[in-house]
Amino acid sequence: MSSIKSYLKKNRQRHLDEIKEVLRIPSISTDSGDPKEVRRAADWVAKRLETAGCTRVAIHPTGGHPIVYGEWLGAPGKPTILVYGHYDVQPVDPLELWKTAPFEPTVRDGKLYARGASDDKGQLMIHPLAMEAHLQVNGTCPVNVKFVIEGEEEIGSTHLEKFIKENKKRLKCDAVIVSDTAMFAKNIPSICYGLRGLTYLQVDVKGTSTDLHSGSFGGAVVNPAIALVEMLARMKDARGRVTIPGFYDNVQRLTVAERRAFASLPHSDRKFSRQVGAPELFGESGYSTLERLWARPSFDINGIWAGFTGDGAKTVIPAEAHAKISMRLVPNQTPKEIARKATAYLRKIAPKSIKVAVRDLHGGDAWLAPTDHPALVSAGAAMRRAFGKQPVFIREGGSIPIISVFEHQLKVPAVLMGVGLNDDQIHAPNEKFDLINFYRGIEASAYLMEELGQAAAAPQPARKKASKSRAKSNRKKVRRSGSRGR
Ligand code: BES
Ligand code: MN
Ligand code: MN
């Protein structure tokens, strides 16, 4: 056993105890959270980067929650990686559905339950722990490491873009490493090369100047709740196509090779619908579930409210109705373009009897990377060593908008080696992180540092046309694994 491997094995309990510490801090970044707690999590991360061996650590204040920066640059001549992660978490409601309290991390059946366990405190910590392992075992690390850990990812990375633009020199690196996504399935290590983008809008509809008695007025005035649901119902058709004019104008089409690669993954619609508890799946016709999730845009209502929703009955016509809607985007749709098109369409179809206001809450670009970059090849090798299996290439339906900002500003590839699972219940009650993935994730990160350090010593030619071989290699890689239960 390599000394890194045995060191990591010996330190598993300590690593677990340490992530439990940070998981006890309720660093909810939304308005419902307490900024002091978010700050406490930033302080914890900064301290931990210091004890891991960073020689420079700074907590950068922003107009919102702080950005934690750390660096260890003791390997001159070697490549530099920049680790990105987020220490903020989503709110915990509905609280009553949690089996154990969200900020009292608890291990059950090899899984660590807590808000942020998988998204993203547990996952982000694999990298400093890996760097620490190298420094402890070998007195040095095979690559230079920079950390940018933010506290605003869940609210749209409000201040990080500016920080990146203003600190390009400081952040100079050869690759950005992120663990904030899921593997395709348990025991199927994965490298993610694509994420969807996002446009998120709030629609406010106003009818009358006040709520009205539905007997005295019902039938003679507009009901804004009805107007709103009628409008929203017109944004998608029965075949699952979004009906906003121009919505698909810039959508990058799936290639035959990529469709084949998706189809070669061990996905089962039956298992997937069972996992989500849906009687039947529904989506854009002509596309498979993985295509719909990873490479086709979507439209959703995230929340909708109006009028009386308490116990019992109250006869009322609400004066207002509201909805939060989102669209997941694919290359080359842009958040602004889609926000504009959706807003124009809503205005156009709104009945004259109501006033409609649309607010753009946040958004981000989709991200798609070539799969043949040497950094990805190194990540693949590292994952294979840690998980004992060749990883598959996947895309994901979620969004991490800052990834494309890093790529464009720093002109380096991003490597997404997420070790979460699709049943981690991120953003939901009973979020968890499988401890085996935590431990293997640390190992994978340590190996990635080795692989990148070696690749620099003896540069390997990038594989040609990896996309063509993706289907074949995905098939080979997963032959011995069962299909995922998603
Ligand atoms: N880690 C997630 C994104 C994610 C989840 C990617 C699952 C792939 C698979 C991230 O923390 C997140 O929740 N992002 C938000 C977007 C953000 C702008 C609020 C999302 O995807 O809704
Ligand atoms: Mn996340
Ligand atoms: Mn999240």
Short mmCIF file of C-alpha atoms and ligand atoms in Angstrom, two decimals:
data_model
loop_
_atom_site.label_atom_id
_atom_site.label_comp_id
_atom_site.label_asym_id
_atom_site.label_seq_id
_atom_site.Cartn_x
_atom_site.Cartn_y
_atom_site.Cartn_z
CA MET A 1 0.00 0.00 0.00
CA SER A 2 1.34 3.44 -0.88
CA SER A 3 2.18 5.58 2.11
CA ILE A 4 -0.47 8.15 1.13
CA LYS A 5 -3.07 5.41 1.03
CA SER A 6 -2.17 4.06 4.44
CA TYR A 7 -1.91 7.56 5.94
CA LEU A 8 -5.41 8.34 4.67
CA LYS A 9 -6.73 5.06 6.01
CA LYS A 10 -5.29 5.77 9.46
CA ASN A 11 -6.79 9.25 9.52
CA ARG A 12 -10.33 8.44 8.44
CA GLN A 13 -11.88 9.01 11.86
CA ARG A 14 -10.13 12.36 12.26
CA HIS A 15 -11.23 13.46 8.77
CA LEU A 16 -14.81 12.53 9.61
CA ASP A 17 -14.69 14.38 12.94
CA GLU A 18 -13.36 17.44 11.14
CA ILE A 19 -16.05 17.70 8.50
CA LYS A 20 -18.60 17.21 11.25
CA GLU A 21 -17.22 20.37 12.87
CA VAL A 22 -17.92 22.54 9.85
CA LEU A 23 -21.25 20.83 9.22
CA ARG A 24 -22.42 22.00 12.65
CA ILE A 25 -22.23 25.61 11.46
CA PRO A 26 -25.55 26.70 9.88
CA SER A 27 -24.01 28.70 7.03
CA ILE A 28 -27.23 29.33 5.10
CA SER A 29 -26.43 32.07 2.61
CA THR A 30 -29.99 33.07 1.67
CA ASP A 31 -31.87 35.90 3.41
CA SER A 32 -33.35 33.44 5.88
CA GLY A 33 -29.86 32.57 7.17
CA ASP A 34 -27.68 34.33 9.73
CA PRO A 35 -24.68 36.10 8.12
CA LYS A 36 -22.72 35.66 11.37
CA GLU A 37 -22.97 31.89 11.00
CA VAL A 38 -21.87 32.12 7.37
CA ARG A 39 -18.88 34.14 8.56
CA ARG A 40 -18.15 31.49 11.21
CA ALA A 41 -17.99 28.85 8.48
CA ALA A 42 -15.58 31.07 6.49
CA ASP A 43 -13.38 31.37 9.59
CA TRP A 44 -13.44 27.60 10.05
CA VAL A 45 -12.43 26.99 6.44
CA ALA A 46 -9.63 29.57 6.66
CA LYS A 47 -8.25 27.97 9.84
CA ARG A 48 -8.44 24.52 8.32
CA LEU A 49 -6.59 25.64 5.19
CA GLU A 50 -3.89 27.01 7.48
CA THR A 51 -3.50 23.80 9.48
CA ALA A 52 -3.53 21.82 6.22
CA GLY A 53 -0.35 23.67 5.33
CA CYS A 54 -1.35 26.73 3.33
CA THR A 55 1.30 29.39 3.78
CA ARG A 56 -1.03 32.23 2.93
CA VAL A 57 -4.68 32.38 3.89
CA ALA A 58 -6.98 35.37 3.58
CA ILE A 59 -10.62 36.01 4.20
CA HIS A 60 -11.68 38.42 1.51
CA PRO A 61 -14.69 40.51 2.52
CA THR A 62 -17.32 41.23 -0.14
CA GLY A 63 -20.58 43.14 -0.12
CA GLY A 64 -22.08 39.80 0.90
CA HIS A 65 -20.47 36.67 2.34
CA PRO A 66 -16.68 36.41 2.37
CA ILE A 67 -14.44 34.49 -0.02
CA VAL A 68 -11.76 32.34 1.57
CA TYR A 69 -8.45 32.22 -0.27
CA GLY A 70 -5.55 29.94 0.55
CA GLU A 71 -2.33 28.86 -1.15
CA TRP A 72 0.59 26.49 -0.86
CA LEU A 73 3.15 27.31 -3.52
CA GLY A 74 6.10 25.21 -2.39
CA ALA A 75 6.62 23.33 -5.67
CA PRO A 76 8.16 25.83 -8.08
CA GLY A 77 8.25 24.55 -11.65
CA LYS A 78 5.32 22.23 -11.00
CA PRO A 79 1.77 22.91 -12.19
CA THR A 80 -0.67 24.85 -10.04
CA ILE A 81 -4.22 23.74 -9.40
CA LEU A 82 -6.97 26.01 -8.17
CA VAL A 83 -9.59 24.29 -6.03
CA TYR A 84 -13.02 25.90 -6.05
CA GLY A 85 -15.80 25.02 -3.61
CA HIS A 86 -18.54 26.63 -1.53
CA TYR A 87 -19.04 26.59 2.23
CA ASP A 88 -22.55 28.06 2.11
CA VAL A 89 -25.60 25.81 2.19
CA GLN A 90 -29.28 25.86 1.30
CA PRO A 91 -32.03 26.48 3.87
CA VAL A 92 -33.29 23.39 5.69
CA ASP A 93 -37.08 23.64 5.50
CA PRO A 94 -39.21 21.58 5.79
CA LEU A 95 -37.42 20.93 9.08
CA GLU A 96 -39.95 18.38 10.32
CA LEU A 97 -38.95 15.94 7.57
CA TRP A 98 -35.36 15.59 8.82
CA LYS A 99 -34.74 12.33 10.73
CA THR A 100 -31.92 14.02 12.64
CA ALA A 101 -31.31 17.75 12.96
CA PRO A 102 -29.69 19.27 9.82
CA PHE A 103 -26.81 20.82 11.74
CA GLU A 104 -26.15 17.86 14.02
CA PRO A 105 -24.18 15.66 11.64
CA THR A 106 -25.02 12.00 12.25
CA VAL A 107 -23.65 8.81 10.72
CA ARG A 108 -26.18 6.14 9.84
CA ASP A 109 -25.35 3.11 7.75
CA GLY A 110 -22.06 4.52 6.43
CA LYS A 111 -23.64 7.82 5.44
CA LEU A 112 -23.14 11.19 7.04
CA TYR A 113 -26.42 13.10 7.33
CA ALA A 114 -26.31 16.92 7.53
CA ARG A 115 -27.14 19.96 5.43
CA GLY A 116 -24.09 20.60 3.29
CA ALA A 117 -22.63 17.10 3.74
CA SER A 118 -22.58 16.56 -0.03
CA ASP A 119 -23.30 20.11 -1.28
CA ASP A 120 -20.63 21.19 -0.74
CA LYS A 121 -18.75 21.24 2.58
CA GLY A 122 -18.01 17.52 2.65
CA GLN A 123 -16.97 17.42 -0.98
CA LEU A 124 -14.85 20.56 -0.95
CA MET A 125 -12.85 19.32 2.04
CA ILE A 126 -11.42 16.36 0.14
CA HIS A 127 -8.87 18.65 -1.53
CA PRO A 128 -7.26 20.37 1.49
CA LEU A 129 -7.19 16.99 3.23
CA ALA A 130 -5.43 15.50 0.21
CA MET A 131 -2.88 18.31 0.14
CA GLU A 132 -2.34 17.90 3.87
CA ALA A 133 -1.73 14.18 3.39
CA HIS A 134 1.04 14.87 0.86
CA LEU A 135 2.64 17.46 3.13
CA GLN A 136 2.46 15.17 6.16
CA VAL A 137 3.71 12.04 4.42
CA ASN A 138 6.26 13.49 2.00
CA GLY A 139 6.96 16.94 3.40
CA THR A 140 5.92 18.36 0.04
CA CYS A 141 3.07 18.34 -2.45
CA PRO A 142 3.47 17.31 -6.12
CA VAL A 143 1.67 20.46 -7.33
CA ASN A 144 1.08 23.99 -6.12
CA VAL A 145 -2.40 24.49 -4.75
CA LYS A 146 -4.66 27.53 -4.53
CA PHE A 147 -8.07 27.49 -2.90
CA VAL A 148 -11.04 29.76 -3.61
CA ILE A 149 -13.90 28.80 -1.32
CA GLU A 150 -16.93 31.05 -1.53
CA GLY A 151 -20.00 31.60 0.63
CA GLU A 152 -22.50 32.69 -2.01
CA GLU A 153 -22.79 29.82 -4.49
CA GLU A 154 -26.33 28.98 -3.49
CA ILE A 155 -27.42 32.56 -4.09
CA GLY A 156 -25.76 32.98 -7.47
CA SER A 157 -22.08 33.69 -6.61
CA THR A 158 -22.92 37.38 -6.38
CA HIS A 159 -19.44 38.69 -5.67
CA LEU A 160 -17.11 35.98 -6.94
CA GLU A 161 -16.98 37.07 -10.57
CA LYS A 162 -15.62 40.46 -9.61
CA PHE A 163 -13.07 38.83 -7.28
CA ILE A 164 -11.84 36.56 -10.08
CA LYS A 165 -11.58 39.43 -12.55
CA GLU A 166 -9.68 41.58 -10.06
CA ASN A 167 -7.31 38.81 -8.96
CA LYS A 168 -6.42 37.11 -12.22
CA LYS A 169 -2.71 37.20 -11.42
CA ARG A 170 -3.07 35.81 -7.94
CA LEU A 171 -5.39 33.06 -9.25
CA LYS A 172 -3.13 32.08 -12.16
CA CYS A 173 -3.16 28.29 -12.45
CA ASP A 174 -3.11 25.36 -14.86
CA ALA A 175 -6.48 23.84 -14.00
CA VAL A 176 -9.51 24.52 -11.82
CA ILE A 177 -10.58 21.51 -9.76
CA VAL A 178 -14.14 21.24 -8.45
CA SER A 179 -15.96 18.58 -6.44
CA ASP A 180 -19.56 19.79 -6.32
CA THR A 181 -21.42 17.32 -8.55
CA ALA A 182 -22.52 13.69 -8.41
CA MET A 183 -21.09 10.47 -9.80
CA PHE A 184 -23.25 8.64 -12.33
CA ALA A 185 -24.05 6.00 -9.71
CA LYS A 186 -22.56 4.31 -6.69
CA ASN A 187 -19.31 2.58 -7.70
CA ILE A 188 -19.25 4.33 -11.07
CA PRO A 189 -16.62 7.04 -10.76
CA SER A 190 -17.37 9.86 -13.18
CA ILE A 191 -15.82 12.89 -14.77
CA CYS A 192 -18.38 15.57 -15.52
CA TYR A 193 -17.72 17.59 -18.68
CA GLY A 194 -20.95 19.58 -18.94
CA LEU A 195 -23.45 21.50 -16.79
CA ARG A 196 -26.64 23.30 -17.69
CA GLY A 197 -27.05 27.03 -17.26
CA LEU A 198 -29.90 28.85 -15.58
CA THR A 199 -32.37 31.68 -15.95
CA TYR A 200 -34.46 32.30 -12.83
CA LEU A 201 -37.39 34.71 -12.88
CA GLN A 202 -40.11 35.90 -10.53
CA VAL A 203 -43.48 36.71 -12.07
CA ASP A 204 -45.83 39.03 -10.14
CA VAL A 205 -49.35 39.46 -11.40
CA LYS A 206 -51.77 42.08 -10.05
CA GLY A 207 -55.50 42.20 -10.67
CA THR A 208 -57.57 44.40 -8.39
CA SER A 209 -56.39 46.90 -5.79
CA THR A 210 -57.36 44.65 -2.85
CA ASP A 211 -58.58 41.12 -2.13
CA LEU A 212 -62.31 40.83 -2.86
CA HIS A 213 -65.24 38.77 -1.58
CA SER A 214 -65.65 36.03 -4.17
CA GLY A 215 -69.43 36.16 -3.90
CA SER A 216 -69.84 39.88 -4.24
CA PHE A 217 -67.31 40.13 -7.07
CA GLY A 218 -66.66 36.63 -8.45
CA GLY A 219 -67.49 36.41 -12.14
CA ALA A 220 -67.17 40.11 -12.82
CA VAL A 221 -63.46 40.72 -12.30
CA VAL A 222 -60.29 38.90 -13.26
CA ASN A 223 -58.79 36.39 -10.89
CA PRO A 224 -55.00 36.97 -11.09
CA ALA A 225 -54.27 33.43 -9.87
CA ILE A 226 -56.21 32.04 -12.82
CA ALA A 227 -54.57 34.49 -15.20
CA LEU A 228 -51.14 33.47 -13.94
CA VAL A 229 -51.68 29.71 -14.22
CA GLU A 230 -53.12 30.19 -17.70
CA MET A 231 -50.04 32.12 -18.73
CA LEU A 232 -47.66 29.59 -17.22
CA ALA A 233 -49.58 26.72 -18.79
CA ARG A 234 -48.82 28.26 -22.16
CA MET A 235 -45.08 28.11 -21.68
CA LYS A 236 -44.83 24.38 -22.33
CA ASP A 237 -46.82 22.11 -24.64
CA ALA A 238 -48.13 18.58 -24.22
CA ARG A 239 -45.03 17.13 -25.88
CA GLY A 240 -42.74 18.75 -23.35
CA ARG A 241 -41.51 21.51 -25.68
CA VAL A 242 -41.01 24.99 -24.26
CA THR A 243 -43.23 27.35 -26.28
CA ILE A 244 -41.44 30.64 -25.61
CA PRO A 245 -40.76 32.04 -29.11
CA GLY A 246 -37.10 31.67 -30.01
CA PHE A 247 -36.34 29.53 -26.95
CA TYR A 248 -34.52 26.85 -28.98
CA ASP A 249 -32.86 29.27 -31.45
CA ASN A 250 -29.31 28.86 -30.16
CA VAL A 251 -29.51 25.39 -28.64
CA GLN A 252 -26.42 23.36 -29.46
CA ARG A 253 -27.57 20.04 -30.90
CA LEU A 254 -26.49 16.72 -29.52
CA THR A 255 -24.04 14.93 -31.78
CA VAL A 256 -24.60 11.34 -32.83
CA ALA A 257 -21.45 10.35 -30.95
CA GLU A 258 -22.68 11.96 -27.76
CA ARG A 259 -26.13 10.40 -27.99
CA ARG A 260 -24.43 7.07 -28.41
CA ALA A 261 -22.20 7.76 -25.41
CA PHE A 262 -25.21 8.65 -23.22
CA ALA A 263 -27.04 5.55 -24.39
CA SER A 264 -24.08 3.37 -23.44
CA LEU A 265 -24.39 4.36 -19.77
CA PRO A 266 -26.26 1.94 -17.52
CA HIS A 267 -29.37 4.03 -17.00
CA SER A 268 -32.78 2.50 -16.36
CA ASP A 269 -35.94 4.61 -16.71
CA ARG A 270 -37.79 2.14 -14.51
CA LYS A 271 -35.28 2.51 -11.67
CA PHE A 272 -35.11 6.25 -12.20
CA SER A 273 -38.87 6.72 -11.88
CA ARG A 274 -38.90 4.46 -8.82
CA GLN A 275 -36.12 6.50 -7.23
CA VAL A 276 -37.96 9.79 -7.68
CA GLY A 277 -41.33 8.25 -6.84
CA ALA A 278 -42.96 9.27 -10.12
CA PRO A 279 -45.77 7.09 -11.53
CA GLU A 280 -44.46 7.88 -15.00
CA LEU A 281 -41.67 9.95 -16.50
CA PHE A 282 -42.40 13.00 -18.63
CA GLY A 283 -40.18 15.13 -20.84
CA GLU A 284 -39.53 16.49 -24.29
CA SER A 285 -40.50 13.84 -26.82
CA GLY A 286 -37.76 12.49 -29.03
CA TYR A 287 -35.13 12.52 -26.30
CA SER A 288 -34.00 9.99 -23.71
CA THR A 289 -34.05 10.80 -20.01
CA LEU A 290 -30.30 11.45 -19.87
CA GLU A 291 -30.53 13.66 -22.96
CA ARG A 292 -33.39 15.62 -21.41
CA LEU A 293 -31.46 16.05 -18.15
CA TRP A 294 -28.04 16.84 -19.52
CA ALA A 295 -28.30 18.33 -22.98
CA ARG A 296 -31.80 19.75 -23.47
CA PRO A 297 -33.14 22.95 -21.90
CA SER A 298 -36.13 22.80 -19.57
CA PHE A 299 -38.79 25.03 -18.04
CA ASP A 300 -40.10 24.69 -14.47
CA ILE A 301 -42.30 26.37 -11.93
CA ASN A 302 -40.34 26.36 -8.67
CA GLY A 303 -43.03 27.92 -6.55
CA ILE A 304 -46.42 29.50 -6.99
CA TRP A 305 -48.59 31.34 -4.49
CA ALA A 306 -51.72 33.46 -4.30
CA GLY A 307 -54.72 34.04 -2.10
CA PHE A 308 -55.84 31.90 0.79
CA THR A 309 -53.84 28.77 1.59
CA GLY A 310 -54.59 28.34 5.31
CA ASP A 311 -56.82 25.73 6.96
CA GLY A 312 -60.48 25.68 6.10
CA ALA A 313 -62.20 27.81 3.50
CA LYS A 314 -62.16 31.53 2.90
CA THR A 315 -64.07 32.90 -0.05
CA VAL A 316 -61.73 35.39 -1.63
CA ILE A 317 -60.42 36.62 -4.95
CA PRO A 318 -56.76 37.43 -4.40
CA ALA A 319 -55.50 40.78 -5.59
CA GLU A 320 -52.14 39.28 -6.61
CA ALA A 321 -50.53 36.05 -7.71
CA HIS A 322 -46.86 35.11 -7.89
CA ALA A 323 -44.58 32.46 -9.31
CA LYS A 324 -40.90 31.64 -9.38
CA ILE A 325 -39.92 30.03 -12.64
CA SER A 326 -36.64 28.72 -13.95
CA MET A 327 -35.21 27.56 -17.19
CA ARG A 328 -32.21 25.24 -17.37
CA LEU A 329 -30.08 26.19 -20.34
CA VAL A 330 -27.65 24.41 -22.62
CA PRO A 331 -24.84 25.78 -24.78
CA ASN A 332 -25.26 28.29 -26.58
CA GLN A 333 -28.34 29.77 -24.96
CA THR A 334 -27.50 32.75 -22.73
CA PRO A 335 -29.29 33.63 -19.49
CA LYS A 336 -29.96 37.20 -20.61
CA GLU A 337 -31.32 36.20 -23.99
CA ILE A 338 -33.66 33.63 -22.43
CA ALA A 339 -34.76 36.04 -19.68
CA ARG A 340 -35.59 38.57 -22.40
CA LYS A 341 -37.52 36.08 -24.52
CA ALA A 342 -39.45 34.66 -21.56
CA THR A 343 -40.34 38.15 -20.29
CA ALA A 344 -41.50 39.32 -23.71
CA TYR A 345 -43.68 36.23 -24.11
CA LEU A 346 -45.24 36.61 -20.65
CA ARG A 347 -46.05 40.25 -21.39
CA LYS A 348 -47.51 39.30 -24.76
CA ILE A 349 -49.84 36.59 -23.45
CA ALA A 350 -50.92 38.46 -20.31
CA PRO A 351 -54.62 39.38 -20.43
CA LYS A 352 -55.40 43.12 -20.44
CA SER A 353 -57.20 42.69 -17.12
CA ILE A 354 -53.96 42.24 -15.15
CA LYS A 355 -50.60 43.93 -14.67
CA VAL A 356 -47.56 41.70 -14.94
CA ALA A 357 -44.04 42.36 -13.64
CA VAL A 358 -41.12 40.04 -14.32
CA ARG A 359 -37.92 40.16 -12.33
CA ASP A 360 -34.65 38.45 -13.32
CA LEU A 361 -33.41 36.95 -10.02
CA HIS A 362 -30.27 35.25 -11.24
CA GLY A 363 -28.72 33.15 -13.91
CA GLY A 364 -25.61 31.57 -15.31
CA ASP A 365 -24.11 30.14 -18.47
CA ALA A 366 -24.10 26.47 -19.32
CA TRP A 367 -20.68 24.82 -19.44
CA LEU A 368 -19.30 22.19 -21.78
CA ALA A 369 -15.68 21.04 -21.94
CA PRO A 370 -13.67 18.96 -24.36
CA THR A 371 -12.94 15.56 -22.84
CA ASP A 372 -9.45 15.15 -24.22
CA HIS A 373 -7.57 17.74 -22.18
CA PRO A 374 -4.52 16.27 -20.37
CA ALA A 375 -5.88 17.52 -17.02
CA LEU A 376 -8.99 15.41 -17.56
CA VAL A 377 -6.90 12.43 -18.51
CA SER A 378 -5.00 12.85 -15.22
CA ALA A 379 -8.28 13.15 -13.31
CA GLY A 380 -9.48 9.95 -14.97
CA ALA A 381 -6.34 8.13 -13.90
CA ALA A 382 -6.69 9.45 -10.33
CA MET A 383 -10.32 8.37 -10.09
CA ARG A 384 -9.45 4.95 -11.42
CA ARG A 385 -6.74 4.50 -8.78
CA ALA A 386 -9.03 5.59 -5.93
CA PHE A 387 -12.21 3.78 -7.00
CA GLY A 388 -10.63 0.79 -8.72
CA LYS A 389 -12.58 1.44 -11.90
CA GLN A 390 -12.16 3.49 -15.01
CA PRO A 391 -14.41 6.56 -14.73
CA VAL A 392 -17.16 7.35 -17.21
CA PHE A 393 -17.75 10.71 -18.85
CA ILE A 394 -21.04 12.34 -17.90
CA ARG A 395 -22.83 15.64 -18.08
CA GLU A 396 -25.13 16.97 -15.36
CA GLY A 397 -28.37 18.90 -15.29
CA GLY A 398 -27.48 21.20 -12.39
CA SER A 399 -25.61 24.50 -12.62
CA ILE A 400 -22.41 25.96 -11.23
CA PRO A 401 -22.33 29.23 -13.18
CA ILE A 402 -18.96 30.34 -11.90
CA ILE A 403 -17.17 27.46 -13.68
CA SER A 404 -17.35 29.14 -17.07
CA VAL A 405 -16.24 32.42 -15.50
CA PHE A 406 -13.11 30.71 -14.16
CA GLU A 407 -12.44 29.17 -17.56
CA HIS A 408 -12.87 32.39 -19.50
CA GLN A 409 -11.01 34.62 -17.08
CA LEU A 410 -8.12 32.32 -16.28
CA LYS A 411 -8.05 30.54 -19.68
CA VAL A 412 -7.62 27.11 -18.10
CA PRO A 413 -9.76 23.95 -18.13
CA ALA A 414 -12.04 23.01 -15.26
CA VAL A 415 -12.03 19.45 -13.98
CA LEU A 416 -15.21 18.34 -12.25
CA MET A 417 -14.58 15.30 -10.13
CA GLY A 418 -17.68 15.16 -8.01
CA VAL A 419 -18.06 12.32 -5.56
CA GLY A 420 -21.65 12.94 -4.51
CA LEU A 421 -24.50 10.64 -5.50
CA ASN A 422 -27.83 11.45 -7.09
CA ASP A 423 -29.66 10.22 -4.00
CA ASP A 424 -27.74 12.56 -1.68
CA GLN A 425 -30.90 14.69 -1.27
CA ILE A 426 -29.02 17.94 -1.82
CA HIS A 427 -31.24 21.00 -1.18
CA ALA A 428 -33.77 18.60 0.43
CA PRO A 429 -34.38 17.09 3.87
CA ASN A 430 -31.93 14.37 5.02
CA GLU A 431 -29.04 15.43 2.83
CA LYS A 432 -26.23 12.88 3.16
CA PHE A 433 -22.77 12.03 1.92
CA ASP A 434 -21.62 8.42 1.59
CA LEU A 435 -18.50 8.18 3.73
CA ILE A 436 -16.84 5.76 1.35
CA ASN A 437 -17.04 8.44 -1.34
CA PHE A 438 -15.62 10.99 1.07
CA TYR A 439 -12.62 8.76 1.81
CA ARG A 440 -12.13 7.73 -1.80
CA GLY A 441 -12.57 11.35 -2.85
CA ILE A 442 -9.65 12.41 -0.64
CA GLU A 443 -7.60 9.60 -2.14
CA ALA A 444 -8.60 10.58 -5.68
CA SER A 445 -7.61 14.19 -5.04
CA ALA A 446 -4.24 13.10 -3.63
CA TYR A 447 -3.64 10.94 -6.72
CA LEU A 448 -4.72 13.75 -9.02
CA MET A 449 -2.03 15.92 -7.46
CA GLU A 450 0.49 13.13 -8.14
CA GLU A 451 -0.72 12.57 -11.70
CA LEU A 452 -0.57 16.27 -12.53
CA GLY A 453 2.87 16.60 -10.98
CA GLN A 454 4.13 13.66 -13.05
CA ALA A 455 2.36 14.73 -16.24
CA ALA A 456 4.31 17.96 -15.99
CA ALA A 457 7.58 16.07 -15.69
CA ALA A 458 6.85 13.95 -18.75
CA PRO A 459 4.14 15.61 -20.80
CA GLN A 460 1.81 13.10 -22.39
CA PRO A 461 0.23 13.80 -25.74
CA ALA A 462 -3.49 14.42 -25.41
CA ARG A 463 -5.61 11.63 -26.79
CA LYS A 464 -7.06 12.46 -30.16
CA LYS A 465 -10.81 12.74 -30.69
CA ALA A 466 -11.83 11.46 -27.30
CA SER A 467 -15.43 12.24 -28.11
CA LYS A 468 -15.54 9.57 -30.80
CA SER A 469 -14.33 6.92 -28.42
CA ARG A 470 -16.48 7.99 -25.50
CA ALA A 471 -19.33 5.59 -26.19
CA LYS A 472 -17.05 2.63 -26.56
CA SER A 473 -15.05 3.44 -23.48
CA ASN A 474 -18.16 4.19 -21.37
CA ARG A 475 -19.50 0.76 -22.34
CA LYS A 476 -16.29 -0.97 -21.41
CA LYS A 477 -15.99 0.86 -18.13
CA VAL A 478 -19.41 0.09 -16.81
CA ARG A 479 -19.76 -3.44 -18.06
CA ARG A 480 -19.23 -4.90 -14.66
CA SER A 481 -21.28 -2.35 -12.72
CA GLY A 482 -24.99 -2.57 -12.21
CA SER A 483 -27.19 0.17 -13.59
CA ARG A 484 -27.66 3.18 -11.39
CA GLY A 485 -30.76 3.40 -9.30
CA ARG A 486 -31.65 6.85 -10.48
N1 BES B 1 -23.71 21.70 -6.48
C1 BES B 1 -24.87 22.29 -7.04
C2 BES B 1 -24.96 22.11 -8.54
C3 BES B 1 -25.12 20.70 -9.02
C4 BES B 1 -25.94 19.82 -8.37
C5 BES B 1 -24.49 20.31 -10.15
C6 BES B 1 -26.08 18.53 -8.83
C7 BES B 1 -24.63 19.05 -10.63
C8 BES B 1 -25.42 18.14 -9.95
C9 BES B 1 -24.89 23.77 -6.70
O1 BES B 1 -24.62 24.00 -5.35
C10 BES B 1 -26.28 24.33 -6.97
O2 BES B 1 -27.18 24.00 -6.24
N2 BES B 1 -26.42 25.18 -7.99
C11 BES B 1 -27.65 25.84 -8.27
C12 BES B 1 -27.43 27.08 -9.08
C13 BES B 1 -27.19 28.33 -8.31
C14 BES B 1 -27.08 29.50 -9.26
C15 BES B 1 -28.21 28.58 -7.25
C16 BES B 1 -28.58 24.98 -9.10
O3 BES B 1 -28.11 24.16 -9.91
O4 BES B 1 -29.78 25.13 -8.93
MN MN B 2 -22.96 22.95 -4.76
MN MN B 3 -26.47 23.62 -4.18
#
